[in-house]
């Protein structure tokens, strides 16, 4: 073991010494300001919810430790999580950052550490030391808000999703501030922590019903009735009461980070539940809020044009008309050809950055976008794209329907002329103001993946270069990719 290993804070001392330079991501985590009596098991417990812990080195005299995670991805998740949630050991805040070391080299005499690691990793039953440690960190009760709610979400659906992470004991659902919310109690805090890490920001159904999860201040739920609004799975004898669901499933607040569907990723809905969801969808389309018109706000009014909005929103549906508002040029109305395309565009683009500003996308009350009256010049703020040759979804059964992905830093390029080289494409894309991180041709060289350094740069590149004339009347096609290079 290296007793003298340190990453810049010699003794975890005063706050002036805590300002150490940030190391790049590494699977080794440096933990400082540990309480004197902290055990190895308690340190390991900090990393356990994020993945396998493969090594630990504690520097007792320095109140420091190094924790090696199985993968860099697990370490990144851990550091990101504790940047938002204060890491505590014995109710004392500890400080977590990446180490300058890429791995922990410890000698064979370190068998006791390995034994502790194995014991703690195996100890996933309630009552174990890890459980006790994490109980001090978090509550077994999660507060769940469901955004972008196009289909009804039932108690059974919540129970089905969350029970993948542990025993769900109680659920209470309610509506607050026009949003459907739930409190869900696990049998132990570790399950709650793992469910939060895995599910926060995920979608229950494709492109909608987004979960926003945090810990509740409550540690125990008091459920009086077992019905559609609340359930105590430990007490099946409770009366049903007279409570009926009081939420409005048509309330939709757009807030989506991820387009994957949990019920696809975890377990498909039962046939009955799927039929109910489909019925819900059919019922919803006849109600208000089902228009195909979107209101987009917080646009960069110096930069935005109807054409740029047509190109970006056209990734998720066929844009018919775009109107930048004359009196409020940071807002625009966008008419899609179908209401489900509008919902898809909203779930993928709300909260994304376009021309340096985080845009907001919601459903509009308008049913159509009006064109300016004949003879009236609106300075090119309104544009009709109904007859555009660039619609991606006109052909029934088009492959484009299967290739709809959320904005990502990696773009899929197609229709590349044979004489165009990797250098040509790297130069073209770097001219959009971003940095090209990686590039890969497909075998036939007609298609390629190109990775920009951020999602915002990829959005910019797509707006600038989709339908770009590569010569010989061959126009480049650009889409977001689910792959990375």
Short mmCIF file of C-alpha atoms in Angstrom, two decimals:
data_model
loop_
_atom_site.label_atom_id
_atom_site.label_comp_id
_atom_site.label_asym_id
_atom_site.label_seq_id
_atom_site.Cartn_x
_atom_site.Cartn_y
_atom_site.Cartn_z
CA UNK A 1 0.00 0.00 0.00
CA UNK A 2 1.17 3.57 -0.56
CA UNK A 3 0.76 5.28 2.83
CA UNK A 4 1.94 8.56 1.37
CA UNK A 5 -0.54 8.73 -1.55
CA UNK A 6 -2.26 12.09 -1.58
CA UNK A 7 -4.14 14.12 -4.17
CA UNK A 8 -3.35 17.62 -3.09
CA UNK A 9 -4.92 18.04 0.36
CA UNK A 10 -2.14 16.85 2.67
CA UNK A 11 -4.28 16.33 5.75
CA UNK A 12 -7.81 17.10 4.61
CA UNK A 13 -7.17 20.33 6.52
CA UNK A 14 -8.92 23.67 6.56
CA UNK A 15 -11.17 25.03 3.82
CA UNK A 16 -8.35 27.01 2.16
CA UNK A 17 -6.56 23.75 1.48
CA UNK A 18 -9.69 22.15 0.02
CA UNK A 19 -9.42 24.15 -3.19
CA UNK A 20 -7.47 21.54 -5.09
CA UNK A 21 -7.28 21.47 -8.87
CA UNK A 22 -9.93 19.29 -10.46
CA UNK A 23 -8.58 16.03 -11.86
CA UNK A 24 -10.07 14.55 -15.05
CA UNK A 25 -12.58 11.68 -14.65
CA UNK A 26 -11.01 8.51 -13.25
CA UNK A 27 -12.49 5.35 -11.77
CA UNK A 28 -10.55 6.15 -8.59
CA UNK A 29 -12.42 8.55 -6.28
CA UNK A 30 -10.57 10.64 -3.69
CA UNK A 31 -12.59 11.15 -0.47
CA UNK A 32 -11.44 13.74 2.11
CA UNK A 33 -12.43 15.03 5.57
CA UNK A 34 -13.53 11.58 6.79
CA UNK A 35 -14.60 11.34 10.45
CA UNK A 36 -11.85 9.73 12.59
CA UNK A 37 -13.96 6.68 13.39
CA UNK A 38 -15.20 6.03 9.80
CA UNK A 39 -14.94 2.37 8.81
CA UNK A 40 -13.99 0.99 5.39
CA UNK A 41 -17.51 -0.39 5.07
CA UNK A 42 -18.97 3.11 5.43
CA UNK A 43 -16.67 4.47 2.73
CA UNK A 44 -17.53 1.57 0.40
CA UNK A 45 -21.23 2.23 1.04
CA UNK A 46 -20.86 5.67 -0.57
CA UNK A 47 -19.92 4.03 -3.88
CA UNK A 48 -22.04 0.88 -3.75
CA UNK A 49 -25.30 2.27 -5.23
CA UNK A 50 -23.41 3.35 -8.36
CA UNK A 51 -21.78 0.05 -9.29
CA UNK A 52 -19.12 -2.42 -8.26
CA UNK A 53 -16.42 -1.19 -5.88
CA UNK A 54 -13.13 -2.97 -6.78
CA UNK A 55 -10.64 -1.55 -4.25
CA UNK A 56 -10.27 0.79 -1.30
CA UNK A 57 -7.32 2.45 0.37
CA UNK A 58 -7.85 4.36 3.63
CA UNK A 59 -5.27 6.82 5.00
CA UNK A 60 -6.33 6.88 8.64
CA UNK A 61 -3.90 9.55 9.85
CA UNK A 62 -4.91 11.86 7.01
CA UNK A 63 -8.71 11.33 7.22
CA UNK A 64 -8.72 10.38 3.57
CA UNK A 65 -9.58 7.39 1.42
CA UNK A 66 -9.37 6.27 -2.20
CA UNK A 67 -12.23 4.24 -3.65
CA UNK A 68 -11.77 2.40 -6.93
CA UNK A 69 -14.97 1.76 -8.92
CA UNK A 70 -15.34 -1.07 -11.43
CA UNK A 71 -15.78 1.36 -14.33
CA UNK A 72 -15.11 5.04 -15.02
CA UNK A 73 -18.81 5.40 -15.89
CA UNK A 74 -19.78 4.33 -12.35
CA UNK A 75 -17.29 6.82 -10.90
CA UNK A 76 -18.66 9.66 -13.08
CA UNK A 77 -22.23 8.83 -12.00
CA UNK A 78 -21.12 8.84 -8.36
CA UNK A 79 -19.29 12.21 -8.58
CA UNK A 80 -22.22 13.80 -10.49
CA UNK A 81 -24.71 12.51 -7.92
CA UNK A 82 -22.74 13.79 -4.93
CA UNK A 83 -22.32 17.18 -6.60
CA UNK A 84 -26.09 17.57 -6.04
CA UNK A 85 -26.58 15.50 -2.85
CA UNK A 86 -24.27 16.14 0.12
CA UNK A 87 -22.24 12.97 0.87
CA UNK A 88 -22.41 12.17 4.59
CA UNK A 89 -20.62 9.64 6.77
CA UNK A 90 -21.88 9.54 10.39
CA UNK A 91 -23.82 12.73 9.58
CA UNK A 92 -20.56 14.57 8.75
CA UNK A 93 -20.03 15.98 5.26
CA UNK A 94 -17.16 14.44 3.30
CA UNK A 95 -15.61 15.80 0.09
CA UNK A 96 -15.52 13.74 -3.09
CA UNK A 97 -13.56 14.31 -6.30
CA UNK A 98 -11.71 12.34 -8.97
CA UNK A 99 -8.24 11.13 -8.05
CA UNK A 100 -5.17 11.73 -10.22
CA UNK A 101 -4.60 7.96 -9.99
CA UNK A 102 -6.16 5.82 -12.72
CA UNK A 103 -6.15 2.67 -10.54
CA UNK A 104 -5.18 1.61 -7.01
CA UNK A 105 -2.12 -0.64 -6.95
CA UNK A 106 -2.18 -2.40 -3.59
CA UNK A 107 -0.09 -5.40 -2.64
CA UNK A 108 -1.15 -8.95 -1.83
CA UNK A 109 -0.93 -8.32 1.91
CA UNK A 110 -4.12 -6.35 1.46
CA UNK A 111 -6.34 -9.41 1.84
CA UNK A 112 -8.30 -7.87 4.72
CA UNK A 113 -9.42 -5.00 2.46
CA UNK A 114 -10.55 -7.46 -0.21
CA UNK A 115 -12.46 -9.43 2.43
CA UNK A 116 -14.22 -6.25 3.57
CA UNK A 117 -15.05 -5.40 -0.06
CA UNK A 118 -16.57 -8.83 -0.70
CA UNK A 119 -18.53 -8.79 2.55
CA UNK A 120 -19.94 -5.32 1.96
CA UNK A 121 -20.76 -5.98 -1.70
CA UNK A 122 -22.61 -9.14 -0.70
CA UNK A 123 -24.40 -7.45 2.17
CA UNK A 124 -27.52 -6.30 0.38
CA UNK A 125 -29.97 -7.58 2.97
CA UNK A 126 -31.75 -5.21 5.36
CA UNK A 127 -29.92 -4.92 8.65
CA UNK A 128 -26.45 -5.05 7.15
CA UNK A 129 -23.85 -2.43 7.95
CA UNK A 130 -24.26 -0.85 4.50
CA UNK A 131 -27.99 -0.54 5.03
CA UNK A 132 -27.44 1.18 8.37
CA UNK A 133 -24.95 3.60 6.88
CA UNK A 134 -27.18 4.56 3.98
CA UNK A 135 -30.18 4.89 6.27
CA UNK A 136 -28.47 7.94 7.73
CA UNK A 137 -28.03 9.37 4.23
CA UNK A 138 -31.49 9.01 2.75
CA UNK A 139 -35.13 8.18 3.35
CA UNK A 140 -36.92 5.05 2.06
CA UNK A 141 -39.65 7.36 0.68
CA UNK A 142 -39.37 8.89 -2.80
CA UNK A 143 -41.36 11.84 -4.11
CA UNK A 144 -42.19 11.32 -7.78
CA UNK A 145 -43.45 14.00 -10.18
CA UNK A 146 -44.61 12.91 -13.63
CA UNK A 147 -44.02 15.47 -16.36
CA UNK A 148 -45.14 15.45 -19.96
CA UNK A 149 -48.05 13.21 -19.00
CA UNK A 150 -49.86 12.14 -22.14
CA UNK A 151 -51.10 8.77 -20.85
CA UNK A 152 -52.62 8.03 -17.44
CA UNK A 153 -50.12 6.57 -14.96
CA UNK A 154 -51.65 4.16 -12.47
CA UNK A 155 -50.54 2.85 -9.09
CA UNK A 156 -49.95 -0.54 -10.70
CA UNK A 157 -47.63 0.94 -13.34
CA UNK A 158 -45.58 2.71 -10.65
CA UNK A 159 -45.42 -0.45 -8.54
CA UNK A 160 -44.33 -2.49 -11.57
CA UNK A 161 -41.48 -0.11 -12.44
CA UNK A 162 -40.18 0.62 -8.94
CA UNK A 163 -40.38 -2.96 -7.64
CA UNK A 164 -37.40 -3.80 -9.90
CA UNK A 165 -35.26 -2.09 -7.24
CA UNK A 166 -36.70 -3.53 -4.03
CA UNK A 167 -39.91 -4.14 -2.11
CA UNK A 168 -42.50 -1.39 -2.62
CA UNK A 169 -44.52 -1.12 0.59
CA UNK A 170 -46.82 1.88 0.10
CA UNK A 171 -47.83 4.37 -2.62
CA UNK A 172 -49.93 7.53 -2.37
CA UNK A 173 -50.84 9.50 -5.51
CA UNK A 174 -52.22 13.04 -5.65
CA UNK A 175 -52.39 16.15 -7.82
CA UNK A 176 -50.53 19.30 -6.77
CA UNK A 177 -50.04 22.47 -8.86
CA UNK A 178 -51.79 20.68 -11.75
CA UNK A 179 -49.15 17.94 -11.69
CA UNK A 180 -49.62 14.26 -10.99
CA UNK A 181 -47.35 13.24 -8.10
CA UNK A 182 -46.75 10.20 -5.94
CA UNK A 183 -45.04 9.26 -2.69
CA UNK A 184 -43.59 5.75 -2.79
CA UNK A 185 -42.11 3.93 0.21
CA UNK A 186 -39.56 1.12 -0.15
CA UNK A 187 -38.72 -1.34 2.61
CA UNK A 188 -35.23 0.19 2.90
CA UNK A 189 -33.32 3.36 1.86
CA UNK A 190 -30.81 1.52 -0.36
CA UNK A 191 -33.61 0.44 -2.71
CA UNK A 192 -34.92 4.02 -2.78
CA UNK A 193 -31.44 5.34 -3.57
CA UNK A 194 -30.86 2.82 -6.37
CA UNK A 195 -34.34 3.49 -7.86
CA UNK A 196 -33.70 7.24 -7.80
CA UNK A 197 -30.32 6.87 -9.50
CA UNK A 198 -31.68 4.56 -12.20
CA UNK A 199 -35.06 6.17 -12.91
CA UNK A 200 -34.76 9.94 -12.42
CA UNK A 201 -35.27 11.56 -15.85
CA UNK A 202 -36.47 8.34 -17.53
CA UNK A 203 -39.73 8.04 -19.47
CA UNK A 204 -42.43 5.50 -18.60
CA UNK A 205 -43.78 5.39 -22.16
CA UNK A 206 -41.91 6.34 -25.34
CA UNK A 207 -41.17 10.08 -25.29
CA UNK A 208 -43.58 10.96 -22.49
CA UNK A 209 -44.50 10.52 -18.82
CA UNK A 210 -41.08 11.58 -17.53
CA UNK A 211 -40.14 10.71 -13.94
CA UNK A 212 -38.64 13.42 -11.74
CA UNK A 213 -37.59 11.85 -8.43
CA UNK A 214 -36.19 13.13 -5.16
CA UNK A 215 -36.17 11.95 -1.56
CA UNK A 216 -39.14 12.84 0.63
CA UNK A 217 -38.62 14.32 4.08
CA UNK A 218 -41.08 11.69 5.32
CA UNK A 219 -39.70 8.37 6.47
CA UNK A 220 -43.02 6.56 6.74
CA UNK A 221 -46.30 6.91 4.81
CA UNK A 222 -49.67 6.66 6.53
CA UNK A 223 -52.09 4.97 4.10
CA UNK A 224 -55.77 4.77 5.13
CA UNK A 225 -57.34 3.27 2.01
CA UNK A 226 -56.42 0.71 -0.64
CA UNK A 227 -57.90 2.13 -3.86
CA UNK A 228 -56.89 3.79 -7.14
CA UNK A 229 -55.18 6.67 -5.33
CA UNK A 230 -53.34 4.96 -2.48
CA UNK A 231 -52.21 1.50 -1.46
CA UNK A 232 -50.47 -0.18 1.44
CA UNK A 233 -49.14 -3.48 0.07
CA UNK A 234 -48.38 -4.68 3.62
CA UNK A 235 -52.06 -4.31 4.71
CA UNK A 236 -54.39 -5.80 2.09
CA UNK A 237 -57.29 -5.65 4.59
CA UNK A 238 -57.61 -1.82 4.43
CA UNK A 239 -60.99 -0.46 3.20
CA UNK A 240 -61.35 1.02 -0.29
CA UNK A 241 -62.91 4.28 0.97
CA UNK A 242 -64.74 6.34 -1.63
CA UNK A 243 -61.66 7.94 -3.23
CA UNK A 244 -61.54 8.05 -7.00
CA UNK A 245 -58.58 9.29 -9.06
CA UNK A 246 -58.68 13.07 -9.00
CA UNK A 247 -55.89 13.83 -11.45
CA UNK A 248 -56.37 15.06 -14.99
CA UNK A 249 -54.29 12.94 -17.37
CA UNK A 250 -54.41 15.63 -20.06
CA UNK A 251 -52.24 18.01 -18.00
CA UNK A 252 -48.91 18.04 -19.81
CA UNK A 253 -45.84 19.87 -18.64
CA UNK A 254 -42.95 19.31 -21.01
CA UNK A 255 -39.73 18.31 -19.29
CA UNK A 256 -37.83 15.42 -20.82
CA UNK A 257 -34.21 14.44 -20.65
CA UNK A 258 -34.34 11.03 -22.16
CA UNK A 259 -36.51 9.30 -24.67
CA UNK A 260 -36.09 5.69 -23.64
CA UNK A 261 -39.24 3.94 -22.51
CA UNK A 262 -39.03 2.31 -19.08
CA UNK A 263 -41.78 -0.13 -19.78
CA UNK A 264 -39.84 -1.25 -22.81
CA UNK A 265 -36.53 -1.23 -20.98
CA UNK A 266 -37.74 -2.93 -17.81
CA UNK A 267 -40.78 -4.98 -18.57
CA UNK A 268 -43.46 -4.47 -21.20
CA UNK A 269 -46.87 -3.56 -19.87
CA UNK A 270 -49.32 -6.40 -19.49
CA UNK A 271 -51.69 -6.71 -22.44
CA UNK A 272 -54.53 -5.30 -20.33
CA UNK A 273 -52.51 -2.32 -19.15
CA UNK A 274 -51.21 -1.70 -22.66
CA UNK A 275 -54.76 -1.74 -23.99
CA UNK A 276 -55.80 0.70 -21.26
CA UNK A 277 -52.89 2.99 -22.15
CA UNK A 278 -53.82 2.82 -25.84
CA UNK A 279 -57.45 3.62 -24.94
CA UNK A 280 -56.18 6.55 -22.88
CA UNK A 281 -54.24 7.77 -25.90
CA UNK A 282 -57.28 7.56 -28.17
CA UNK A 283 -59.42 9.38 -25.63
CA UNK A 284 -56.82 12.11 -25.21
CA UNK A 285 -56.53 12.97 -28.87
CA UNK A 286 -60.11 14.20 -28.98
CA UNK A 287 -59.58 16.69 -26.17
CA UNK A 288 -58.09 20.16 -26.03
CA UNK A 289 -54.34 20.26 -25.96
CA UNK A 290 -54.21 17.72 -28.80
CA UNK A 291 -53.37 20.32 -31.43
CA UNK A 292 -50.31 19.91 -33.59
CA UNK A 293 -49.15 23.45 -32.81
CA UNK A 294 -46.23 24.13 -30.48
CA UNK A 295 -45.25 27.33 -28.71
CA UNK A 296 -41.47 27.70 -28.49
CA UNK A 297 -40.09 30.42 -26.21
CA UNK A 298 -36.73 31.77 -24.97
CA UNK A 299 -35.34 31.70 -28.52
CA UNK A 300 -32.27 33.73 -29.49
CA UNK A 301 -34.12 36.40 -31.47
CA UNK A 302 -30.91 37.67 -33.11
CA UNK A 303 -30.23 34.27 -34.68
CA UNK A 304 -33.44 32.30 -35.06
CA UNK A 305 -35.22 32.03 -38.44
CA UNK A 306 -38.28 30.07 -39.62
CA UNK A 307 -35.86 27.89 -41.64
CA UNK A 308 -33.72 26.95 -38.60
CA UNK A 309 -36.83 25.98 -36.61
CA UNK A 310 -38.17 24.02 -39.60
CA UNK A 311 -34.89 22.05 -39.80
CA UNK A 312 -34.60 21.26 -36.08
CA UNK A 313 -38.26 20.45 -35.39
CA UNK A 314 -38.41 18.57 -38.72
CA UNK A 315 -36.30 15.83 -37.09
CA UNK A 316 -39.42 14.80 -35.12
CA UNK A 317 -42.22 15.42 -37.61
CA UNK A 318 -43.24 17.26 -40.76
CA UNK A 319 -43.34 21.00 -40.01
CA UNK A 320 -46.14 22.71 -41.96
CA UNK A 321 -45.79 26.34 -40.87
CA UNK A 322 -43.54 28.45 -38.64
CA UNK A 323 -44.42 31.88 -37.27
CA UNK A 324 -41.97 33.96 -35.22
CA UNK A 325 -44.18 36.30 -33.14
CA UNK A 326 -43.98 39.91 -34.38
CA UNK A 327 -44.29 41.51 -30.92
CA UNK A 328 -42.24 38.84 -29.11
CA UNK A 329 -39.47 37.68 -31.40
CA UNK A 330 -38.03 35.25 -28.83
CA UNK A 331 -41.16 33.09 -29.30
CA UNK A 332 -42.56 31.15 -32.25
CA UNK A 333 -45.52 28.97 -33.20
CA UNK A 334 -44.72 25.75 -35.07
CA UNK A 335 -47.46 23.72 -36.76
CA UNK A 336 -46.67 20.01 -37.16
CA UNK A 337 -48.69 17.77 -39.47
CA UNK A 338 -49.98 15.60 -36.57
CA UNK A 339 -50.51 16.09 -32.83
CA UNK A 340 -48.33 13.08 -31.90
CA UNK A 341 -45.44 14.63 -33.87
CA UNK A 342 -45.91 17.83 -31.84
CA UNK A 343 -45.77 15.81 -28.60
CA UNK A 344 -42.66 13.97 -29.80
CA UNK A 345 -40.88 17.22 -30.72
CA UNK A 346 -41.87 18.75 -27.40
CA UNK A 347 -40.54 15.85 -25.32
CA UNK A 348 -37.21 15.80 -27.19
CA UNK A 349 -36.51 19.51 -27.65
CA UNK A 350 -37.85 21.18 -24.51
CA UNK A 351 -34.84 22.22 -22.40
CA UNK A 352 -32.30 21.85 -25.23
CA UNK A 353 -29.88 24.65 -26.19
CA UNK A 354 -30.32 26.41 -29.53
CA UNK A 355 -28.06 29.36 -30.43
CA UNK A 356 -26.84 29.52 -26.82
CA UNK A 357 -30.29 29.70 -25.16
CA UNK A 358 -32.26 26.95 -23.40
CA UNK A 359 -35.54 26.77 -25.32
CA UNK A 360 -38.94 25.98 -23.80
CA UNK A 361 -41.44 23.95 -25.85
CA UNK A 362 -45.11 23.54 -24.87
CA UNK A 363 -48.36 22.70 -26.65
CA UNK A 364 -50.15 25.78 -27.97
CA UNK A 365 -53.86 26.54 -27.64
CA UNK A 366 -53.90 27.43 -31.36
CA UNK A 367 -55.14 24.75 -33.73
CA UNK A 368 -53.32 26.20 -36.76
CA UNK A 369 -50.75 28.86 -37.60
CA UNK A 370 -52.32 31.65 -39.66
CA UNK A 371 -50.47 33.02 -42.69
CA UNK A 372 -50.22 36.82 -43.09
CA UNK A 373 -53.08 38.41 -45.05
CA UNK A 374 -52.47 38.99 -48.76
CA UNK A 375 -50.30 42.00 -49.43
CA UNK A 376 -49.13 42.20 -45.81
CA UNK A 377 -45.36 41.95 -45.35
CA UNK A 378 -44.44 40.41 -42.00
CA UNK A 379 -40.68 40.66 -42.71
CA UNK A 380 -40.33 36.95 -43.39
CA UNK A 381 -41.38 35.96 -39.86
CA UNK A 382 -44.02 33.49 -41.12
CA UNK A 383 -43.20 30.72 -43.56
CA UNK A 384 -45.32 27.98 -45.11
CA UNK A 385 -43.41 24.69 -45.50
CA UNK A 386 -46.40 22.54 -46.54
CA UNK A 387 -44.90 21.76 -49.96
CA UNK A 388 -41.28 21.45 -48.81
CA UNK A 389 -39.37 18.54 -50.39
CA UNK A 390 -37.46 18.18 -47.10
CA UNK A 391 -40.18 16.53 -45.00
CA UNK A 392 -38.74 13.36 -43.45
CA UNK A 393 -41.99 11.48 -42.76
CA UNK A 394 -44.15 11.89 -45.89
CA UNK A 395 -43.70 8.31 -47.13
CA UNK A 396 -45.79 5.80 -45.15
CA UNK A 397 -43.53 3.23 -43.47
CA UNK A 398 -40.43 5.38 -44.06
CA UNK A 399 -37.29 4.16 -42.25
CA UNK A 400 -37.08 7.63 -40.71
CA UNK A 401 -39.88 6.65 -38.30
CA UNK A 402 -37.58 4.05 -36.71
CA UNK A 403 -34.65 6.47 -36.42
CA UNK A 404 -36.07 9.17 -34.15
CA UNK A 405 -33.66 9.80 -31.28
CA UNK A 406 -33.22 12.56 -28.72
CA UNK A 407 -30.64 15.25 -29.49
CA UNK A 408 -27.17 13.80 -28.95
CA UNK A 409 -23.58 14.88 -29.57
CA UNK A 410 -23.25 12.15 -32.24
CA UNK A 411 -24.84 12.78 -35.65
CA UNK A 412 -25.69 10.26 -38.36
CA UNK A 413 -24.78 11.42 -41.87
CA UNK A 414 -26.11 9.86 -45.07
CA UNK A 415 -26.16 10.55 -48.82
CA UNK A 416 -22.41 11.26 -48.79
CA UNK A 417 -20.88 11.46 -52.31
CA UNK A 418 -18.18 8.82 -53.01
CA UNK A 419 -15.37 11.37 -53.52
CA UNK A 420 -15.93 13.12 -50.15
CA UNK A 421 -13.23 12.28 -47.58
CA UNK A 422 -13.21 12.20 -43.77
CA UNK A 423 -11.12 15.40 -43.79
CA UNK A 424 -13.73 17.15 -45.98
CA UNK A 425 -16.50 16.29 -43.51
CA UNK A 426 -14.43 17.14 -40.41
CA UNK A 427 -13.68 20.57 -41.91
CA UNK A 428 -17.29 21.14 -42.93
CA UNK A 429 -18.61 20.35 -39.44
CA UNK A 430 -15.90 22.26 -37.57
CA UNK A 431 -16.92 25.34 -39.62
CA UNK A 432 -20.28 25.35 -37.79
CA UNK A 433 -18.45 26.64 -34.71
CA UNK A 434 -18.08 23.32 -32.88
CA UNK A 435 -15.28 20.82 -32.30
CA UNK A 436 -15.30 17.43 -34.03
CA UNK A 437 -14.32 14.80 -31.43
CA UNK A 438 -14.59 11.61 -33.50
CA UNK A 439 -15.56 10.34 -36.95
CA UNK A 440 -16.37 6.94 -38.41
CA UNK A 441 -17.38 5.94 -41.97
CA UNK A 442 -19.79 3.04 -42.48
CA UNK A 443 -18.51 0.29 -44.80
CA UNK A 444 -20.09 1.67 -47.98
CA UNK A 445 -18.83 5.23 -47.18
CA UNK A 446 -22.27 6.64 -48.10
CA UNK A 447 -23.01 7.01 -44.38
CA UNK A 448 -20.95 8.07 -41.36
CA UNK A 449 -21.11 9.03 -37.67
CA UNK A 450 -19.58 12.31 -36.53
CA UNK A 451 -19.31 13.28 -32.87
CA UNK A 452 -19.28 16.91 -31.74
CA UNK A 453 -18.07 17.91 -28.27
CA UNK A 454 -21.55 18.89 -26.97
CA UNK A 455 -25.21 18.29 -27.80
CA UNK A 456 -25.60 22.04 -28.44
CA UNK A 457 -22.85 21.93 -31.09
CA UNK A 458 -24.52 18.93 -32.73
CA UNK A 459 -27.87 20.77 -32.82
CA UNK A 460 -26.13 23.74 -34.46
CA UNK A 461 -24.39 21.48 -37.01
CA UNK A 462 -27.66 19.73 -37.88
CA UNK A 463 -29.43 23.08 -38.41
CA UNK A 464 -26.58 24.35 -40.61
CA UNK A 465 -25.78 21.23 -42.62
CA UNK A 466 -28.93 19.11 -43.06
CA UNK A 467 -29.66 19.27 -46.82
CA UNK A 468 -26.24 20.86 -47.48
CA UNK A 469 -25.35 20.63 -51.20
CA UNK A 470 -22.22 18.45 -51.45
CA UNK A 471 -21.96 19.01 -55.22
CA UNK A 472 -23.48 17.09 -58.12
CA UNK A 473 -26.92 17.85 -56.63
CA UNK A 474 -26.26 15.44 -53.74
CA UNK A 475 -27.62 16.85 -50.49
CA UNK A 476 -26.27 15.68 -47.12
CA UNK A 477 -28.81 14.24 -44.68
CA UNK A 478 -28.14 14.76 -40.96
CA UNK A 479 -29.93 13.12 -38.00
CA UNK A 480 -29.25 12.54 -34.31
CA UNK A 481 -27.76 9.12 -33.57
CA UNK A 482 -28.24 6.81 -30.59
CA UNK A 483 -24.70 5.45 -31.13
CA UNK A 484 -21.40 6.80 -29.87
CA UNK A 485 -18.06 6.41 -31.60
#
